[in-house]
Coordinates of C-alpha atoms (C1' of nucleotides) in Angstrom, one line a residue:
Chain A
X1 CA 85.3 138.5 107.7
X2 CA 86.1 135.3 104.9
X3 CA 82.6 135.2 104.7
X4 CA 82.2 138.8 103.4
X5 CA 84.9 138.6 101.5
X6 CA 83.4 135.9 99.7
X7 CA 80.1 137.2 99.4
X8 CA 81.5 140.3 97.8
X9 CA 83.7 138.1 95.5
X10 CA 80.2 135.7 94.6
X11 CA 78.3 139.1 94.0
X12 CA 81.0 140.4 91.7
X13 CA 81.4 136.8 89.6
X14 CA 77.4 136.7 89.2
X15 CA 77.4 140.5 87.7
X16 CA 80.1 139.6 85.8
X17 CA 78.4 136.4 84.2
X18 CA 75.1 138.1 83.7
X19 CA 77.2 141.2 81.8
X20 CA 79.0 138.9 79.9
X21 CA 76.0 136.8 79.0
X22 CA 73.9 140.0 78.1
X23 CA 77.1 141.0 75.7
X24 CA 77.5 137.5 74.3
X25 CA 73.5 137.2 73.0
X26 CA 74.1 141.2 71.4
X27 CA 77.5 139.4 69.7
X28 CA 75.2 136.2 68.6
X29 CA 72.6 138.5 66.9
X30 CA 74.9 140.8 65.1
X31 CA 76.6 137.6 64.1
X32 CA 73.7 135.7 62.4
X33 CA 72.9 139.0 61.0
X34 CA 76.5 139.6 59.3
X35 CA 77.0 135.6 58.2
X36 CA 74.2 132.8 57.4
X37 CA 76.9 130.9 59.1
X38 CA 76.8 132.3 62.6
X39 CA 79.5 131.6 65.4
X40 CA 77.0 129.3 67.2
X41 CA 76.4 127.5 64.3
X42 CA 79.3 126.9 63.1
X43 CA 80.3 125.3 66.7
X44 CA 77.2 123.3 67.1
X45 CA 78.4 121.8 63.6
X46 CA 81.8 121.4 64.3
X47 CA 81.2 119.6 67.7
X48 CA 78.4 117.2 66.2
X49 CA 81.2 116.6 63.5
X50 CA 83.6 114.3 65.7
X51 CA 82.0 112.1 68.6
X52 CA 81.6 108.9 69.5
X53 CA 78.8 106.6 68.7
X54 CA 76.8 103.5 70.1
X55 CA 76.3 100.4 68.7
X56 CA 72.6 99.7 69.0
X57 CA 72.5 96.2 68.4
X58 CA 73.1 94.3 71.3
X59 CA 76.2 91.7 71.1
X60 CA 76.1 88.2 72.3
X61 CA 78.5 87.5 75.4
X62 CA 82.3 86.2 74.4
X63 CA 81.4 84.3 78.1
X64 CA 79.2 83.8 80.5
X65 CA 79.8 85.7 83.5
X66 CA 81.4 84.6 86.5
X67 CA 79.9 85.4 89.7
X68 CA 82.9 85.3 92.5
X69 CA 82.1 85.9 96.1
X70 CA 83.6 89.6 97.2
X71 CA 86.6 89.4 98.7
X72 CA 86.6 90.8 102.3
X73 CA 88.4 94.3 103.1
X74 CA 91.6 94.1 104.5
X75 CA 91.2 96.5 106.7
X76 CA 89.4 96.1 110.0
X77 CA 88.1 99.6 109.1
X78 CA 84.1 99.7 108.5
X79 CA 83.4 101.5 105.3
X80 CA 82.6 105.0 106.2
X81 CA 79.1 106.5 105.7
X82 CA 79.9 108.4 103.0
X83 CA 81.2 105.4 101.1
X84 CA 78.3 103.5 102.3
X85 CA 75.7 106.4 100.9
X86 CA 77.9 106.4 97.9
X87 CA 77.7 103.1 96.5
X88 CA 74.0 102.7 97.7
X89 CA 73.2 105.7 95.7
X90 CA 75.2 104.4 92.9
X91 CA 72.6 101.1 92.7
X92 CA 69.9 103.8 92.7
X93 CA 71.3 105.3 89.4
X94 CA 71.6 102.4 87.6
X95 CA 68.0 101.3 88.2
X96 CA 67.3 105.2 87.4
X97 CA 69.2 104.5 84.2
X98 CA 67.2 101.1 83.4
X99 CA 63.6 102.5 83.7
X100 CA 64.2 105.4 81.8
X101 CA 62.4 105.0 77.7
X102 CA 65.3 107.1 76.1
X103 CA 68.6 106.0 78.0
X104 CA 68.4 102.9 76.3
X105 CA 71.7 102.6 75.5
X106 CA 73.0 102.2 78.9
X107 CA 70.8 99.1 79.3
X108 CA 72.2 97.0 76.8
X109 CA 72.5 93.7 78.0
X110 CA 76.1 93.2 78.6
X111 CA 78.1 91.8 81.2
X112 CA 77.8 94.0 84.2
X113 CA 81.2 95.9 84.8
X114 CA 80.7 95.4 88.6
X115 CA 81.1 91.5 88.5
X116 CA 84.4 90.4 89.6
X117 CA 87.1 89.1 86.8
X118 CA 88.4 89.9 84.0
X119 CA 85.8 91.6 81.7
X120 CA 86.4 91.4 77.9
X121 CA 87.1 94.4 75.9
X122 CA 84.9 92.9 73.2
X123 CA 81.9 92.5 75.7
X124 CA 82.7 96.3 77.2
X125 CA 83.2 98.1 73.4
X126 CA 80.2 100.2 72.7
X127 CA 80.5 101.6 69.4
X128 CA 80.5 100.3 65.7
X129 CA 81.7 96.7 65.5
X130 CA 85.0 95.9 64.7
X131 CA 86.8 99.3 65.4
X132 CA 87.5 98.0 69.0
X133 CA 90.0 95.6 67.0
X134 CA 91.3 98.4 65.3
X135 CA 92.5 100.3 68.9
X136 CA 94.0 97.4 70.0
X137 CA 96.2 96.9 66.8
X138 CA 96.9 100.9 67.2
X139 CA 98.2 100.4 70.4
X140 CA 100.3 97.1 69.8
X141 CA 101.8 98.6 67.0
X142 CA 102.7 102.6 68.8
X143 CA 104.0 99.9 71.9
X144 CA 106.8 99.4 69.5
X145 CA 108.0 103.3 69.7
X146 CA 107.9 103.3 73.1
X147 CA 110.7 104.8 74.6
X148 CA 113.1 103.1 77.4
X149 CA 114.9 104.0 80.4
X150 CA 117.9 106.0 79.0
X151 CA 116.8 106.1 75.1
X152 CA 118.4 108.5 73.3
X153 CA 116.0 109.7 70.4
X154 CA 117.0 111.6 67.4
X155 CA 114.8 114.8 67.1
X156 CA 113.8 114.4 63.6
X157 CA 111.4 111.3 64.8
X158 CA 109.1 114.1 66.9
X159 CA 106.6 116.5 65.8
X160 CA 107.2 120.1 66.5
X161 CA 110.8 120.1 67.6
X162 CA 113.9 121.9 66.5
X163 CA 115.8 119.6 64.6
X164 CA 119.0 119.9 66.2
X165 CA 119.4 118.4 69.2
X166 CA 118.8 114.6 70.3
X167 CA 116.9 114.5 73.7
X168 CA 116.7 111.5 76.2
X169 CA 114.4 110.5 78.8
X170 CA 114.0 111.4 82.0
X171 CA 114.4 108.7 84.7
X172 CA 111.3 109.5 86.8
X173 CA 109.1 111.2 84.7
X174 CA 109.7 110.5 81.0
X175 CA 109.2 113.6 79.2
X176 CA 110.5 116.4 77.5
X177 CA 111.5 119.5 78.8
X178 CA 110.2 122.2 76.9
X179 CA 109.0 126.3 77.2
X180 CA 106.0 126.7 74.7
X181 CA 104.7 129.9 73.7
X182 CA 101.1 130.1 75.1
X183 CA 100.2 133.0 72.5
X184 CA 100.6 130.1 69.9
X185 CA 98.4 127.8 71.4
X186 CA 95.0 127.8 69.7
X187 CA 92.1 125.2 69.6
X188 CA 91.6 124.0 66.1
X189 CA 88.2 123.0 65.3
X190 CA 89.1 119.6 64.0
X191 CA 90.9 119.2 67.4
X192 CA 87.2 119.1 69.4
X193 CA 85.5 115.9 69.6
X194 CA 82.8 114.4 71.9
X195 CA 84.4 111.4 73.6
X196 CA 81.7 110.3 75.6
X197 CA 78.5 110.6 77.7
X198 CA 78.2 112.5 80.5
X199 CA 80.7 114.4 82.7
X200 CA 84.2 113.4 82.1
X201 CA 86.1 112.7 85.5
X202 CA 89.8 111.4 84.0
X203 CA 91.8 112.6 81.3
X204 CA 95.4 111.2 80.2
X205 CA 97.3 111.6 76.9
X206 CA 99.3 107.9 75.9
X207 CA 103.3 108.7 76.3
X208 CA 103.7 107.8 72.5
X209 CA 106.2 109.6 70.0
X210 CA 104.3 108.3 67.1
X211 CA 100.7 109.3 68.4
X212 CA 98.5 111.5 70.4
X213 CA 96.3 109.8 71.7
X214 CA 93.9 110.7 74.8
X215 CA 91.7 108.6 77.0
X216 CA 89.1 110.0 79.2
X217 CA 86.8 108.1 82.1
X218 CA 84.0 109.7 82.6
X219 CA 80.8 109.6 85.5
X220 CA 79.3 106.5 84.4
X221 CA 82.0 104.0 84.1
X222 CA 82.7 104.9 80.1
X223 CA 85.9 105.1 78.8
X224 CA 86.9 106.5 75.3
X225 CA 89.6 107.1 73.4
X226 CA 90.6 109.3 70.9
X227 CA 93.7 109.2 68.1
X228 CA 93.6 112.9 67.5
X229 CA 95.2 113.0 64.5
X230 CA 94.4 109.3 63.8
X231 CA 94.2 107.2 60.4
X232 CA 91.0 107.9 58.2
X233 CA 90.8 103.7 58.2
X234 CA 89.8 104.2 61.8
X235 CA 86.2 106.5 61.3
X236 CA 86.6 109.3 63.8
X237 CA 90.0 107.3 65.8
X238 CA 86.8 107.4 68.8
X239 CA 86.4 104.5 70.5
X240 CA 84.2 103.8 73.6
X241 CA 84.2 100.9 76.1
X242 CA 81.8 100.6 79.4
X243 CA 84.0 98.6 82.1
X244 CA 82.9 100.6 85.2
X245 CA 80.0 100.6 86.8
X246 CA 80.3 104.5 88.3
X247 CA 82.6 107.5 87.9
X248 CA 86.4 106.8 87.2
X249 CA 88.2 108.9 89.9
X250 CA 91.7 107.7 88.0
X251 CA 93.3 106.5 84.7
X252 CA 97.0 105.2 84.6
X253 CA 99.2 104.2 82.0
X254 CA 102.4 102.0 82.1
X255 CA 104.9 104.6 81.0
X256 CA 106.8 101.9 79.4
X257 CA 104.2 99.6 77.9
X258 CA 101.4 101.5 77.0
X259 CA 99.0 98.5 76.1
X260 CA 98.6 98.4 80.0
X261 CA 96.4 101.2 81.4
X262 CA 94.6 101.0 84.7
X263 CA 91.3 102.3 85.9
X264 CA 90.0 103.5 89.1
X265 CA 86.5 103.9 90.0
X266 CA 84.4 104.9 92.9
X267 CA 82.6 101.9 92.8
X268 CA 85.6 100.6 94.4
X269 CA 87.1 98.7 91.4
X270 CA 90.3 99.0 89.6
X271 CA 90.8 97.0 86.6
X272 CA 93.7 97.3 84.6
X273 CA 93.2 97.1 80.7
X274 CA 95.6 94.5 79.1
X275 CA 95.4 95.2 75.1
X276 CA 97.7 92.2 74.6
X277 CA 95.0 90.0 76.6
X278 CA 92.3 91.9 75.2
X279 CA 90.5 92.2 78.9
X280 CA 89.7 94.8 81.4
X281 CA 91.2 92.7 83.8
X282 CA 90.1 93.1 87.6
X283 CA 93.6 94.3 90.0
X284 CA 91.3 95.3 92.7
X285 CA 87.9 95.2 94.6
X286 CA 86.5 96.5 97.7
X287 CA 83.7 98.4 99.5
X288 CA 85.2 101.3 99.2
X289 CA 85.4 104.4 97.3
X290 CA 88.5 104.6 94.8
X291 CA 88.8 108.5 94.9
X292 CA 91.9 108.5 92.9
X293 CA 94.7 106.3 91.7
X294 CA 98.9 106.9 90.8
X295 CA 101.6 104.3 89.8
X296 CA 104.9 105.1 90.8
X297 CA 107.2 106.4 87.8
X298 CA 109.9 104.7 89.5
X299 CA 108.3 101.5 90.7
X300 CA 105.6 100.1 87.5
X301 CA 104.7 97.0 90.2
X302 CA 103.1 99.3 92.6
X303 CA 100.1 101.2 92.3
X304 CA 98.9 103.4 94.8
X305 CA 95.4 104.1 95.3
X306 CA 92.8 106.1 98.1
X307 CA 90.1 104.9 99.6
X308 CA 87.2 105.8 101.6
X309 CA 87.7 108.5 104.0
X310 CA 91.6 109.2 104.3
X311 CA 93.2 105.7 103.0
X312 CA 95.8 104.8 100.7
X313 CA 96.3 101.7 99.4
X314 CA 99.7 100.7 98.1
X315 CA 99.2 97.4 95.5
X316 CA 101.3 95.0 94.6
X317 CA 100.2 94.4 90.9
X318 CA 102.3 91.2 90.3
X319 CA 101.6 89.8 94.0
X320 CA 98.2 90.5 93.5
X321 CA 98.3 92.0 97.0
X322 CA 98.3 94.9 99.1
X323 CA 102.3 96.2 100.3
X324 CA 100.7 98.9 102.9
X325 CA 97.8 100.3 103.6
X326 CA 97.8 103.3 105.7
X327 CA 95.1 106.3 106.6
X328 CA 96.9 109.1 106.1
X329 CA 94.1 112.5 105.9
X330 CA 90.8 112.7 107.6
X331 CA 89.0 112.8 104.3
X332 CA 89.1 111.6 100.6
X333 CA 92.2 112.0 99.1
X334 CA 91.5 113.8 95.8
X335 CA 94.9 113.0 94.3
X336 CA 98.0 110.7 94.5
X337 CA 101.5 111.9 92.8
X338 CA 104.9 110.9 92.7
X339 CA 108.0 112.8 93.0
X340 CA 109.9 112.7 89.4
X341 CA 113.5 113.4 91.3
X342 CA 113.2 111.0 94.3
X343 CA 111.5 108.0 94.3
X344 CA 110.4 107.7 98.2
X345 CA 108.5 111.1 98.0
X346 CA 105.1 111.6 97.0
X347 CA 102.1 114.0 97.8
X348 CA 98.8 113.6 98.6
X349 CA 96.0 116.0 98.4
X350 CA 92.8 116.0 100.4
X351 CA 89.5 117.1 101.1
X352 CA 90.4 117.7 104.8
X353 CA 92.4 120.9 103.5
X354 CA 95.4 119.7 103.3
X355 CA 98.0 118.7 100.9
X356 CA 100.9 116.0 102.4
X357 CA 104.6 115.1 101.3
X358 CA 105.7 111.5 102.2
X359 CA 107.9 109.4 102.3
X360 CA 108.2 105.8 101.7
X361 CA 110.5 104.8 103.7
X362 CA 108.8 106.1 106.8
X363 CA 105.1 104.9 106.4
X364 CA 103.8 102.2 108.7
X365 CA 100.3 101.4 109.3
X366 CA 99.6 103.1 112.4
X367 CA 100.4 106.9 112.4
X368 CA 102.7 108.0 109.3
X369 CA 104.0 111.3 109.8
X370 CA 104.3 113.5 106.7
X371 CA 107.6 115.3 105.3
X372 CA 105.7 118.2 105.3
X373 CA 102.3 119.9 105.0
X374 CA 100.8 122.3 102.9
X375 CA 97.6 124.4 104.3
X376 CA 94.8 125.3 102.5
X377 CA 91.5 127.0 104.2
X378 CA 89.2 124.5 102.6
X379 CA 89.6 121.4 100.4
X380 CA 92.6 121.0 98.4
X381 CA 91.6 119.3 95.2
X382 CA 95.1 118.3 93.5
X383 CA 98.7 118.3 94.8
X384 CA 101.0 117.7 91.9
X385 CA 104.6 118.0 91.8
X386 CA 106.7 119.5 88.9
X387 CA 108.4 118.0 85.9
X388 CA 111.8 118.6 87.7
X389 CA 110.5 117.7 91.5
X390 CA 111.6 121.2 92.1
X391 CA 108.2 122.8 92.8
X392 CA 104.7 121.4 94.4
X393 CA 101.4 122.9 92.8
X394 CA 98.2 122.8 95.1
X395 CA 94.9 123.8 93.8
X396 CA 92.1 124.3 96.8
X397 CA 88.4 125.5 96.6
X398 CA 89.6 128.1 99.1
X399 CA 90.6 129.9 95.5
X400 CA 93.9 129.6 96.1
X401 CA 96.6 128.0 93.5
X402 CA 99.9 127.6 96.2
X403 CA 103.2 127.2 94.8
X404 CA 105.8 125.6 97.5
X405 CA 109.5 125.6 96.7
X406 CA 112.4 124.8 98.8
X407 CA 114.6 122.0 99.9
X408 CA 111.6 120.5 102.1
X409 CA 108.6 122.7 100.3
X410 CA 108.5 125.0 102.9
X411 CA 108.3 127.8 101.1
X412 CA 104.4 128.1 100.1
X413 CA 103.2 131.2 98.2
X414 CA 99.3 131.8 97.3
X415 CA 98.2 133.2 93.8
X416 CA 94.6 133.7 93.8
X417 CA 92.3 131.7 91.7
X418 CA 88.8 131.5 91.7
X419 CA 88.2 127.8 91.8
X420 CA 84.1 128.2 93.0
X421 CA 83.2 125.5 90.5
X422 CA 79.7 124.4 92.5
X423 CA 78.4 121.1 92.2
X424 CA 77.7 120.4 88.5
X425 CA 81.5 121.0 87.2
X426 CA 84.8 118.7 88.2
X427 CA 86.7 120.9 90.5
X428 CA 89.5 122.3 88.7
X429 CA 92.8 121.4 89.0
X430 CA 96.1 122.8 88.5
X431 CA 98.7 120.9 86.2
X432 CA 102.0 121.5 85.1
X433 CA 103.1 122.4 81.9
X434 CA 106.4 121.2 79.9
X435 CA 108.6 123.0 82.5
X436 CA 108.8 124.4 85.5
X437 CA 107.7 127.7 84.7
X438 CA 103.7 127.6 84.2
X439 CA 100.8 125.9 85.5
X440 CA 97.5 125.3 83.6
X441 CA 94.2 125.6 85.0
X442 CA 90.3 126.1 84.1
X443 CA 88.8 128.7 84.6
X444 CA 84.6 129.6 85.2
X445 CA 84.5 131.7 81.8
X446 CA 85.6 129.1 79.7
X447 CA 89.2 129.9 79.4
X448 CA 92.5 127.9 80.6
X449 CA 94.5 130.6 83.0
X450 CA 98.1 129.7 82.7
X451 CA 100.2 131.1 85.8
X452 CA 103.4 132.0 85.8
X453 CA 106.0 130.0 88.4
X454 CA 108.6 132.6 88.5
X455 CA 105.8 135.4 88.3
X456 CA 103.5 134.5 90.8
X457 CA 100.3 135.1 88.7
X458 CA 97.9 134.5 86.2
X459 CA 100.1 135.5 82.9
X460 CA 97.6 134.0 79.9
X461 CA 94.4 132.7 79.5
X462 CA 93.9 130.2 76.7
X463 CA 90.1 131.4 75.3
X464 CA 88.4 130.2 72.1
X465 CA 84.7 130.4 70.7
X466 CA 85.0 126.8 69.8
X467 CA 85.1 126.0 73.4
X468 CA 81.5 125.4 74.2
X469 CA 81.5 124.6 78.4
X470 CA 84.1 125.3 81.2
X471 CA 87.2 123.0 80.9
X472 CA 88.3 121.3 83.9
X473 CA 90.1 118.5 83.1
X474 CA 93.7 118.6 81.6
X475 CA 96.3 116.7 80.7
X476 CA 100.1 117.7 78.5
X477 CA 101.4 115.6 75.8
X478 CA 105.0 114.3 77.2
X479 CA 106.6 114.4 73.9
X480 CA 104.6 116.8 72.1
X481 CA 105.5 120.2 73.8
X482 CA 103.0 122.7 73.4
X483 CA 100.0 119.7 73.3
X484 CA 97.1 120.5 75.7
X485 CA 94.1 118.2 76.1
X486 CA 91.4 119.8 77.9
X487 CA 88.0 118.0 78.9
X488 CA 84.7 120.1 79.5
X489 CA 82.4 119.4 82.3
X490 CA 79.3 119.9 84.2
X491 CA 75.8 119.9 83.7
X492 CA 73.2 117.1 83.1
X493 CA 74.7 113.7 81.7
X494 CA 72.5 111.0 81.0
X495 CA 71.9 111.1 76.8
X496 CA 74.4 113.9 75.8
X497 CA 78.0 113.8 75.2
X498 CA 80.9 116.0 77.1
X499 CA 83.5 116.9 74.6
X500 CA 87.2 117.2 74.6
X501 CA 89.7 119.4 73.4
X502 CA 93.7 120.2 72.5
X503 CA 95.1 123.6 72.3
X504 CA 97.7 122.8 70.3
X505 CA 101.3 124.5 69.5
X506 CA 101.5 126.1 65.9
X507 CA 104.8 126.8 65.7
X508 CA 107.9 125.3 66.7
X509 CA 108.6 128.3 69.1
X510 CA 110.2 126.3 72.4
X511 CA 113.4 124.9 73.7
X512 CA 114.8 121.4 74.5
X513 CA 115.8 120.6 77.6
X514 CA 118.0 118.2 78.6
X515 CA 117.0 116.8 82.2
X516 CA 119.8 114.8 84.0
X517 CA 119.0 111.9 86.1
X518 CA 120.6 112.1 89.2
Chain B
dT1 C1' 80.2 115.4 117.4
dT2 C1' 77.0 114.0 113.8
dG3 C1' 73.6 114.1 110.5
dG4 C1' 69.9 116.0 107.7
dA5 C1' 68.0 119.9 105.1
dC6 C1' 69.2 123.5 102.2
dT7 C1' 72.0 126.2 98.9
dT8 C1' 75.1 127.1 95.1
dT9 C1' 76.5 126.2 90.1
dA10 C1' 76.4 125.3 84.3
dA11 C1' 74.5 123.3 80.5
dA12 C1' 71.6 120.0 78.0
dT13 C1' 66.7 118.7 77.5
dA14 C1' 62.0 119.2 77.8
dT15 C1' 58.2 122.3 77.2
Chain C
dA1 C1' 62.7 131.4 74.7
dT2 C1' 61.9 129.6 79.1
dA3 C1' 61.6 126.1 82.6
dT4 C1' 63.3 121.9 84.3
dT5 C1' 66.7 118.5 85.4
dT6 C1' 71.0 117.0 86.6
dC7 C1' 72.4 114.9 91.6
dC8 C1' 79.2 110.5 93.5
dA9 C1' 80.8 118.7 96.1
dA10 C1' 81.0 121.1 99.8
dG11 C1' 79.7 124.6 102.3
dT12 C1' 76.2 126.5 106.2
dC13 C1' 72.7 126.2 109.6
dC14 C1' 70.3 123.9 113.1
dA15 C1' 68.5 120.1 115.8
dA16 C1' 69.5 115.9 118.2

DNA sequence: TTGGACTTTAAATAT
DNA sequence: ATATTTCCAAGTCCAA
């Protein structure tokens, strides 16, 4: 019965695609015909504009390396197969990588980003020399803005905000209320840039007032940044470091000192980057697969990471030690996230088709029993909770965004979404806008569906021509409402570059919102 | 129950 | 233009 249904859904999506490829090639030649400068051109220009770049000379080693036994797990656990066929497959890449003529840019000789310790940013920078300095001073200096616990914040300082009201922070999740218009939010072509190489796995805007900046992780351990609407002194504000050996399931920054960020990868590292120290520094190492990371909005010392098949790891970052660890699905657990209201809650999503609510205060090692569970029929991919705590969004590959409300979440309601991504594009994920109201998610045509809370559907999609691959990675700008960064995905990724993108507010067409904390 | 073989998918590269 | 390659998901089917 699902089966058929699906089939029939599959057959309908593939005529669809094949229509809508036949009409897009008629538009491409009545385009080239009307204007020397065609629509593809134009984009193929546009997107070669902005992207990062490789140094190709190789730089000589601020140290030589440190080779430090590997700790031993903590856990009495055995990795699981999977793990184990996932990090031996990993080795088999990077040889891959090594023997191949043209990838020579991943073979530079640099310090290897899965040795143990602190790894410089100098040695792990990859592009023109000297910029790297230039990102650290950008980030030491926006530090300064940074909000605190309780600021009050005159309006005038933000970007695209009415100018009457003062606003303050939110104690869980700093950030600004706000309902933007989605009919004004367009991708500007000077908002496009190609961040790195390959298939980009992470995506986080920095909680700055005086910046947008966006970081992305992608499936080869890369990591660049972007100041959008950076300095000209800066080239392109792109910026890309190598200081992961394999695909970052998870990017974190302190929300109140931004010139800390952590990294997760599947290799089983987490490092955290420490601009002030100027190192990738190494918080974690095991056997096992990070599949995704989250620090606590109300708790900065602990970060909270999954590993392997079903585990969660709750660090001490100061200690340098674990607090709990605890296996709480029977597979991966695709996302971590924190309740913005209470600070004991947080949800878990997993591949095991379900999404969990916990809560601190009543996990223990041996069987934690969740708060409450949401069903899916197959894999849930992300679980993330809204700005206000008030509503849990769930995004499965059962094509099914649910939407769960209520004093415990017990009230679940589907809307459909096709989420059939297949293997060469990130699963997609639903995220939460500025409010309450809408959620934010790619789609398989190239657009960003936005669906309506109160609705119950699919109310917008986000399209543009400049958007040249499915987007499946999102992130909002906390303090610029109406500031979407969107990552593309999929395909091949050895030699070419993914690109990122921000659909972007025009006008100042939303409202302030004041969020008590309670 | 487990594990291997096979399939699906989009987009850049190679031909 | 067309064919090939990617390969860190996740399903199905089938044999052990």
């Amino acid at each position: 019965m699902g089966n058929n249904e699906r089939m029939t859904e599959y057959e309908r999506r593939r005529l669809e695609n094949i229509k809508r490829n036949d009409e897009m090639l008629a538009a491409l030649k009545i385009h080239s015909k009307l204007n020397d400068l065609s629509a593809v051109a134009a984009k193929r220009q546009r997107v070669e504009g902005k992207s990062y770049k490789r140094s190709p000379v190789k730089k000589p080693k601020t140290e030589s390396p440190v080779v430090l036994r590997r700790s031993l797990r903590t856990r009495g656990v055995p990795p699981d197969a999977a793990t184990a066929k996932g990090l031996s497959d990993d080795i088999d890449y990077e040889k891959q990588i090594k023997k191949t003529p043209q990838l020579n840019s991943y073979s530079v000789d640099r310090k290897s980003p899965r040795e143990q310790g602190p790894l410089a940013m100098r040695d792990a920078y990859t592009g023109d020399d000297g910029l790297d300095q230039k990102l650290i001073e950008t980030l030491s200096c926006s530090q300064k803005s940074i909000l605190s616990e309780g600021d009050t914040v005159p309006c005038e300082s933000i970007d695209n905000l009415e100018k009457s009201e003062d606003f303050e922070t939110f104690k869980g999740r700093k950030m600004l209320l706000g309902a933007v218009n989605v009919d004004k939010l367009q991708l500007k072509s000077e908002n496009i840039a190609r961040l790195v190489p390959g298939r980009i796995m992470s995506l986080k805007f920095f909680p700055t007032l005086d910046m947008q900046m966006v970081v992305v992780g992608n499936k080869f351990g890369d990591i660049g940044f972007w100041n959008v609407n950076g300095m000209k002194d800066d080239g392109d504000g792109i910026y890309l470091f190598h200081p992961h050996s394999g695909p970052i399931s998870g990017i974190v920054i302190d929300p109140y000192s931004i010139t800390k960020m952590y990294s997760s990868c599947y290799d089983g590292f987490v490092r955290l980057m420490d601009v002030e120290k100027e190192v990738f520094d190494m918080v974690y190492c095991s056997e096992y697969t990070v599949y995704s990371m989250s620090l606590s909005p109300h708790n900065i010392k602990s970060l909270y990471f999954s590993e392997g098949k079903g585990g969660v790891n709750m660090w001490d970052v100061r200690a340098g030690k674990s607090l709990l660890s605890c296996d709480l699905h029977e597979d991966r657990i695709n996302t971590i996230d924190f309740n913005p209201e209470n600070e004991n809650v947080f949800v878990t999503s997993s591949t095991d088709g379900t999404a969990c609510i916990w809560d601190l205060r009543r996990m223990n090692a041996d069987k934690p029993t969740p708060l409450m569970t949401v069903s899916h029929k197959r894999a849930v991919h992300s679980a993330y909770f809204s700005p206000t705590g008030k509503f849990l969004a769930t995004t499965s590959i059962d094509d099914k965004v649910g939407l769960s409300s209520g004093a415990n979440y017990e009230n679940t309601s589907m809307v459909y979404h096709y989420n059939q991504t297949g293997r060469w594009i990130s699963t997609f994920r639903g995220i939460w806008g500025w409010d309450d109201s809408s959620i934010y998610i790619g789609n398989m045509k190239r657009g960003v569906d936005v669906i309506s809370v109160p609705g119950n559907r699919i109310v917008a999609t986000l399209e543009s021509d400049l958007l040249s691959a499915i987007p499946c990675r999102f992130d909002v700008h906390l303090y610029n409402v109406g500031m979407l960064a969107g990552a593309t995905s999929g395909g091949q990724g050895n030699v070419f570059p993914r690109e990122l993108m921000c659909f972007q507010d025009s006008g100042l067409n939303f409202r302030i919102g004041i969020v008590d904390s309670t």
